[in-house]
Coordinates of C-alpha atoms and ligand atoms in Angstrom, one line a residue:
X1 CA 0.0 0.0 0.0
X2 CA 1.5 3.4 -0.9
X3 CA -1.2 5.8 0.2
X4 CA 1.4 8.3 1.4
X5 CA 2.7 8.8 -2.1
X6 CA -0.5 10.7 -2.9
X7 CA 0.2 14.2 -1.5
X8 CA -3.5 15.1 -1.3
X9 CA -4.1 12.0 0.8
X10 CA -1.4 13.0 3.2
X11 CA -2.7 16.6 3.5
X12 CA -6.2 15.3 4.4
X13 CA -5.0 12.7 6.8
X14 CA -5.7 13.5 10.5
X15 CA -5.0 10.5 12.6
X16 CA -5.2 11.3 16.3
X17 CA -3.7 8.6 18.4
X18 CA -2.8 10.7 21.5
X19 CA -5.6 9.1 23.5
X20 CA -8.9 7.1 23.3
X21 CA -10.6 10.2 24.8
X22 CA -10.4 12.0 21.4
X23 CA -13.2 10.1 19.8
X24 CA -16.5 11.8 19.0
X25 CA -20.0 10.4 19.6
X26 CA -21.3 8.5 16.5
X27 CA -24.5 9.4 14.8
X28 CA -26.3 6.4 16.4
X29 CA -25.1 7.5 19.8
X30 CA -26.3 11.1 19.2
X31 CA -29.7 9.8 18.0
X32 CA -30.0 7.7 21.2
X33 CA -29.0 10.8 23.2
X34 CA -31.7 13.0 21.5
X35 CA -34.4 10.5 22.6
X36 CA -33.3 10.3 26.2
X37 CA -35.8 10.9 29.0
X38 CA -34.3 13.4 31.4
X39 CA -34.9 15.1 34.8
X40 CA -33.0 16.8 37.5
X41 CA -30.3 14.4 38.7
X42 CA -29.4 16.5 41.7
X43 CA -32.9 15.5 43.0
X44 CA -32.1 11.9 41.6
X45 CA -35.0 12.4 39.2
X46 CA -33.3 11.8 35.9
X47 CA -34.5 8.5 34.6
X48 CA -31.6 8.0 32.2
X49 CA -29.0 8.6 34.9
X50 CA -30.8 6.3 37.2
X51 CA -30.9 3.6 34.5
X52 CA -27.2 3.9 33.7
X53 CA -26.4 3.7 37.4
X54 CA -28.6 0.7 37.8
X55 CA -27.1 -1.1 34.8
X56 CA -23.5 -0.6 35.8
X57 CA -24.1 -1.5 39.5
X58 CA -25.7 -4.7 38.2
X59 CA -22.8 -5.5 35.8
X60 CA -20.3 -5.3 38.7
X61 CA -22.6 -6.8 41.3
X62 CA -22.1 -3.8 43.5
X63 CA -24.8 -2.1 45.6
X64 CA -24.6 1.4 44.1
X65 CA -23.3 3.4 41.2
X66 CA -23.0 7.2 40.8
X67 CA -22.6 9.1 37.6
X68 CA -19.8 11.7 37.5
X69 CA -18.4 14.2 35.0
X70 CA -14.8 12.8 35.1
X71 CA -12.7 9.9 36.1
X72 CA -10.5 12.2 38.1
X73 CA -13.5 13.1 40.2
X74 CA -14.6 9.5 40.7
X75 CA -11.0 8.6 41.8
X76 CA -10.8 11.6 44.1
X77 CA -14.2 10.9 45.6
X78 CA -13.1 7.3 46.3
X79 CA -9.9 8.4 48.0
X80 CA -11.8 10.9 50.1
X81 CA -14.3 8.2 51.1
X82 CA -11.6 5.6 52.1
X83 CA -9.0 7.7 53.8
X84 CA -8.6 10.4 56.6
X85 CA -6.2 13.4 56.4
X86 CA -2.6 12.4 57.2
X87 CA -3.1 8.9 55.8
X88 CA -1.0 7.3 53.1
X89 CA -2.1 5.3 50.1
X90 CA -0.2 2.7 48.2
X91 CA 0.0 2.8 44.4
X92 CA 2.3 2.3 41.4
X93 CA 4.7 5.1 40.5
X94 CA 2.9 5.2 37.2
X95 CA -0.6 5.7 38.8
X96 CA -3.0 8.2 37.3
X97 CA -4.1 9.2 40.9
X98 CA -0.5 10.1 41.6
X99 CA 0.6 11.6 38.3
X100 CA -2.3 13.1 36.5
X101 CA -4.9 14.4 39.0
X102 CA -3.3 17.7 39.8
X103 CA -2.2 16.7 43.2
X104 CA -5.8 16.0 44.2
X105 CA -4.8 13.2 46.6
X106 CA -3.1 15.8 48.9
X107 CA -5.3 18.8 48.0
X108 CA -8.7 17.0 48.5
X109 CA -7.9 14.3 51.1
X110 CA -4.6 15.4 52.8
X111 CA -3.1 12.1 51.9
X112 CA 0.4 11.1 50.7
X113 CA 1.3 8.3 48.3
X114 CA 3.8 5.4 48.8
X115 CA 4.9 4.5 45.3
X116 CA 5.8 1.0 44.1
X117 CA 8.5 1.0 41.4
X118 CA 7.6 -2.0 39.2
X119 CA 7.3 -2.5 35.5
X120 CA 4.0 -1.7 33.6
X121 CA 2.3 -0.2 36.6
X122 CA 1.7 -3.7 38.1
X123 CA 2.8 -5.0 41.5
X124 CA 2.1 -8.0 43.8
X125 CA 0.9 -8.6 47.3
X126 CA 4.4 -8.9 48.7
X127 CA 5.1 -5.3 47.4
X128 CA 2.0 -4.2 49.2
X129 CA 3.0 -5.9 52.4
X130 CA 6.4 -4.2 52.3
X131 CA 4.8 -0.8 51.7
X132 CA 2.5 -0.8 54.7
X133 CA 3.8 1.4 57.5
X134 CA 3.7 -0.4 60.9
X135 CA 0.4 0.7 62.4
X136 CA 1.7 1.4 66.0
X137 CA 4.7 3.4 64.7
X138 CA 3.2 6.8 65.1
X139 CA 6.1 8.6 63.4
X140 CA 5.0 7.5 59.9
X141 CA 1.7 8.1 58.1
X142 CA -1.0 5.6 58.6
X143 CA -1.5 3.3 55.6
X144 CA -5.2 3.1 54.8
X145 CA -5.7 2.4 51.1
X146 CA -4.3 0.5 48.1
X147 CA -5.1 1.8 44.6
X148 CA -4.6 -0.2 41.4
X149 CA -5.2 0.6 37.8
X150 CA -6.7 -1.9 35.3
X151 CA -5.7 -1.6 32.6
X152 CA -2.6 0.5 33.5
X153 CA -2.3 3.7 31.5
X154 CA 1.3 4.9 31.8
X155 CA 2.1 1.2 32.4
X156 CA 1.2 0.5 28.8
X157 CA -2.3 -1.0 28.9
X158 CA -1.3 -4.0 31.0
X159 CA -4.0 -6.1 32.6
X160 CA -4.0 -7.4 36.2
X161 CA -4.1 -11.1 37.0
X162 CA -7.2 -11.7 39.1
X163 CA -5.4 -14.2 41.4
X164 CA -2.9 -11.4 42.3
X165 CA -5.8 -9.0 43.0
X166 CA -7.3 -11.5 45.3
X167 CA -4.0 -12.0 47.2
X168 CA -3.7 -8.2 47.6
X169 CA -7.3 -8.2 48.9
X170 CA -6.2 -10.7 51.6
X171 CA -3.4 -8.4 52.6
X172 CA -5.8 -5.5 52.7
X173 CA -8.2 -7.4 55.0
X174 CA -5.4 -8.5 57.3
X175 CA -4.1 -5.0 57.6
X176 CA -7.3 -3.1 57.7
X177 CA -6.8 -1.3 54.4
X178 CA -9.3 -0.3 51.8
X179 CA -8.9 -1.3 48.2
X180 CA -9.8 1.0 45.2
X181 CA -9.8 0.1 41.5
X182 CA -9.2 2.8 39.0
X183 CA -10.9 0.9 36.1
X184 CA -10.9 3.8 33.6
X185 CA -10.2 1.1 31.0
X186 CA -11.7 -2.0 32.7
X187 CA -13.6 -2.7 29.5
X188 CA -10.3 -3.2 27.7
X189 CA -9.2 -5.6 30.4
X190 CA -12.4 -7.6 29.9
X191 CA -11.8 -7.9 26.2
X192 CA -8.2 -8.8 26.8
X193 CA -8.7 -11.5 29.4
X194 CA -12.4 -12.2 29.8
X195 CA -12.5 -11.7 33.5
X196 CA -16.1 -10.9 34.5
X197 CA -16.8 -7.5 36.0
X198 CA -18.4 -9.1 39.0
X199 CA -15.0 -10.6 40.0
X200 CA -13.9 -7.1 40.6
X201 CA -17.1 -6.1 42.3
X202 CA -16.5 -8.9 44.9
X203 CA -13.1 -7.5 45.9
X204 CA -13.0 -3.7 45.8
X205 CA -14.5 -1.2 48.2
X206 CA -14.8 1.3 45.3
X207 CA -14.4 1.1 41.5
X208 CA -14.1 4.0 39.1
X209 CA -15.0 3.3 35.4
X210 CA -14.8 5.7 32.4
X211 CA -17.3 6.0 29.6
X212 CA -15.3 8.7 27.8
X213 CA -12.3 6.4 26.9
X214 CA -12.7 3.3 24.7
X215 CA -16.4 3.3 24.9
X216 CA -16.6 6.5 22.8
X217 CA -18.9 8.6 25.0
X218 CA -18.3 12.4 25.0
X219 CA -18.3 12.7 28.8
X220 CA -18.7 10.6 31.9
X221 CA -17.4 8.3 34.6
X222 CA -19.1 6.2 37.2
X223 CA -18.2 5.4 40.8
X224 CA -19.3 2.0 42.3
X225 CA -19.5 1.5 46.0
X226 CA -21.4 -0.2 48.8
X227 CA -24.8 1.1 50.1
X228 CA -23.0 2.1 53.4
X229 CA -20.7 4.5 51.4
X230 CA -23.3 5.7 48.9
X231 CA -24.7 8.7 50.9
X232 CA -21.2 10.0 51.7
X233 CA -20.2 9.5 48.0
X234 CA -23.3 11.6 47.0
X235 CA -22.2 14.3 49.4
X236 CA -18.5 14.4 48.2
X237 CA -19.7 14.5 44.6
X238 CA -21.7 17.7 45.5
X239 CA -18.8 19.2 47.4
X240 CA -16.5 18.6 44.4
X241 CA -19.0 20.4 42.2
X242 CA -20.0 17.2 40.3
X243 CA -23.8 17.3 40.9
X244 CA -25.3 17.8 37.4
X245 CA -28.9 18.5 36.3
X246 CA -30.3 17.0 33.1
X247 CA -27.2 14.8 32.8
X248 CA -29.4 12.0 31.4
X249 CA -28.4 13.2 27.9
X250 CA -24.8 12.2 28.8
X251 CA -25.9 9.1 30.7
X252 CA -27.8 8.0 27.6
X253 CA -24.5 7.8 25.7
X254 CA -23.2 5.5 28.4
X255 CA -26.3 3.2 28.1
X256 CA -25.8 3.1 24.4
X257 CA -22.1 2.4 24.7
X258 CA -22.4 -0.4 27.2
X259 CA -24.7 -2.2 24.8
X260 CA -22.8 -1.5 21.5
X261 CA -19.2 -0.5 22.1
X262 CA -17.6 -3.1 24.5
X263 CA -17.1 -6.0 22.1
X264 CA -15.8 -3.9 19.3
X265 CA -12.8 -2.9 21.5
X266 CA -11.2 -6.1 20.1
X267 CA -10.6 -4.2 16.9
X268 CA -8.7 -1.5 18.8
X269 CA -6.6 -4.2 20.4
X270 CA -5.8 -5.9 17.1
X271 CA -4.7 -2.6 15.6
X272 CA -2.5 -1.8 18.7
X273 CA -0.9 -5.3 18.3
X274 CA -0.2 -4.5 14.6
X275 CA 1.4 -1.2 15.6
X276 CA 3.5 -2.8 18.3
X277 CA 4.7 -5.5 15.9
X278 CA 5.6 -2.9 13.2
X279 CA 7.5 -0.7 15.7
X280 CA 9.6 -3.7 16.7
X281 CA 10.9 -4.0 13.2
X282 CA 12.1 -0.4 13.0
X283 CA 15.8 0.2 13.5
X284 CA 15.3 3.5 15.5
X285 CA 12.9 1.9 18.0
X286 CA 14.7 0.8 21.1
X287 CA 12.0 -0.9 23.1
X288 CA 8.3 -1.7 22.7
X289 CA 6.3 -2.8 25.8
X290 CA 4.2 -5.9 25.2
X291 CA 0.9 -4.9 23.9
X292 CA -2.1 -6.3 25.9
X293 CA -4.9 -3.9 25.0
X294 CA -5.3 -0.6 23.1
X295 CA -2.1 1.2 24.4
X296 CA 1.4 0.9 22.9
X297 CA 4.3 2.4 24.8
X298 CA 7.6 2.5 23.1
X299 CA 11.0 4.2 23.3
X300 CA 13.1 5.4 20.4
X301 CA 16.9 5.5 20.1
X302 CA 18.6 8.0 22.4
X303 CA 20.4 9.6 19.4
X304 CA 17.0 10.7 18.0
X305 CA 15.4 13.8 19.5
X306 CA 11.9 12.5 20.2
X307 CA 10.4 15.9 19.5
X308 CA 11.8 15.6 16.0
X309 CA 10.2 12.2 15.7
X310 CA 6.8 13.5 16.9
X311 CA 7.1 16.5 14.5
X312 CA 7.9 14.2 11.6
X313 CA 4.8 12.2 12.3
X314 CA 2.8 15.3 12.7
X315 CA 3.7 16.6 9.3
X316 CA 2.2 13.4 7.9
X317 CA -1.0 13.9 9.9
X318 CA -0.3 11.5 12.7
X319 CA -0.5 12.7 16.4
X320 CA 0.9 10.6 19.2
X321 CA 2.0 11.7 22.7
X322 CA 5.0 11.7 25.0
X323 CA 4.5 10.3 28.5
X324 CA 7.8 11.6 29.8
X325 CA 10.7 9.3 30.9
X326 CA 11.4 8.9 27.1
X327 CA 8.2 7.0 26.7
X328 CA 6.0 7.6 23.6
X329 CA 2.4 6.4 23.6
X330 CA -0.1 5.4 20.9
X331 CA -3.7 4.7 21.8
X332 CA -6.1 3.1 19.4
X333 CA -9.9 3.9 19.6
X334 CA -13.3 3.8 18.0
X335 CA -12.6 6.6 15.5
X336 CA -9.3 5.1 14.3
X337 CA -10.4 3.5 11.0
X338 CA -8.9 0.7 9.0
X339 CA -7.8 3.2 6.3
X340 CA -6.0 5.3 8.9
X341 CA -4.4 2.2 10.3
X342 CA -3.0 1.0 7.0
X343 CA -1.8 4.5 6.3
X344 CA 0.0 4.7 9.7
X345 CA 1.6 1.3 9.2
X346 CA 3.0 2.1 5.8
X347 CA 4.1 5.5 6.9
X348 CA 6.2 3.9 9.8
X349 CA 7.9 1.7 7.2
X350 CA 9.0 4.7 5.2
X351 CA 9.9 7.2 7.9
X352 CA 13.2 8.8 7.3
X353 CA 14.7 9.4 10.7
Ligands
PLP401 C1 -8.3 8.9 31.9 C2 -8.0 8.2 33.2 C3 -8.7 8.6 34.4 C4 -9.7 9.7 34.4 O1 -9.4 10.8 33.7 P1 -10.5 12.0 33.4 O2 -9.8 12.6 32.2 O3 -10.5 12.8 34.6 O4 -11.8 11.4 33.0 C5 -8.3 7.9 35.5 N1 -7.5 6.9 35.5 C6 -6.9 6.5 34.4 C7 -5.9 5.3 34.5 C8 -7.1 7.1 33.2 O5 -6.5 6.7 32.1

């Protein structure tokens, strides 16, 4: 395929692979949205929001679900629910809650993070045991929460092993710790390993899921919790400014996406595998993380200025992003078409770096 030889084709190509959040709602989703029944959700009178919350709680086998504007807000609410000021939480050094939520952990909850330095944003129950501060040693912060991410984001879309999650849960019970799942891309983990959502529902105190990533919704995340935590979650959502009114239009997109857009994630994964495979054949690519879902993390030769590489791709209509630490990231999504995919693959072959 030599699409890139046609200059008009190159000029018109806009392939955005910086994140799976860049996708726009499809016509079918917008039609579904237009027909949504709505009400005032702050009074819990929006039938579409209520339906979405019911459906997701049922999928995970948890008591309650609460619709939020963002995944940052669901994570922050969970941390607020499960900690007290001065506490410490345990997470990967790559965690979204640590790196990409504006310092909200300390701003909102007065909590610090103990970071685990392991590959791909994963760790095991021994790492957790080693990271717990002795509870009667009052000089150090009290450890009260473990957060994991599935799939991992900066970790390269890696999926957690459910046995390891269960072992960590055991450590949490023995040490009186809460356990939160940042499941922004839990749908991708499901497509990758088939582990039922209810398996997570059994283990975690709170779960955050995003509708605005691979599922192709314009906005929205959901926090899952027990009925004991629900009233407090509702209060914190209000405090954080996340109470919305006729948000049923947005919730409707979520209802549509859960029915129609989960299984198709397999296509995104296949394209990410193709990209990973292609990158491995290129002389200037130093390392490609194993691809497990829709994220490809790779590093290019130190001799090459990575900004130059990004600019070169940009000139040809391809946008990808740097994650710092010399890592570059490609994320496939619902709006990344087969034509764009073939174009990107052939372009990589012919890049002159
Ligand atoms: C995107 C993301 C979130 C939430 O981000 P928002 O942009 O606030 O919705 C949380 N955790 C992970 C791992 C993410 O990738």
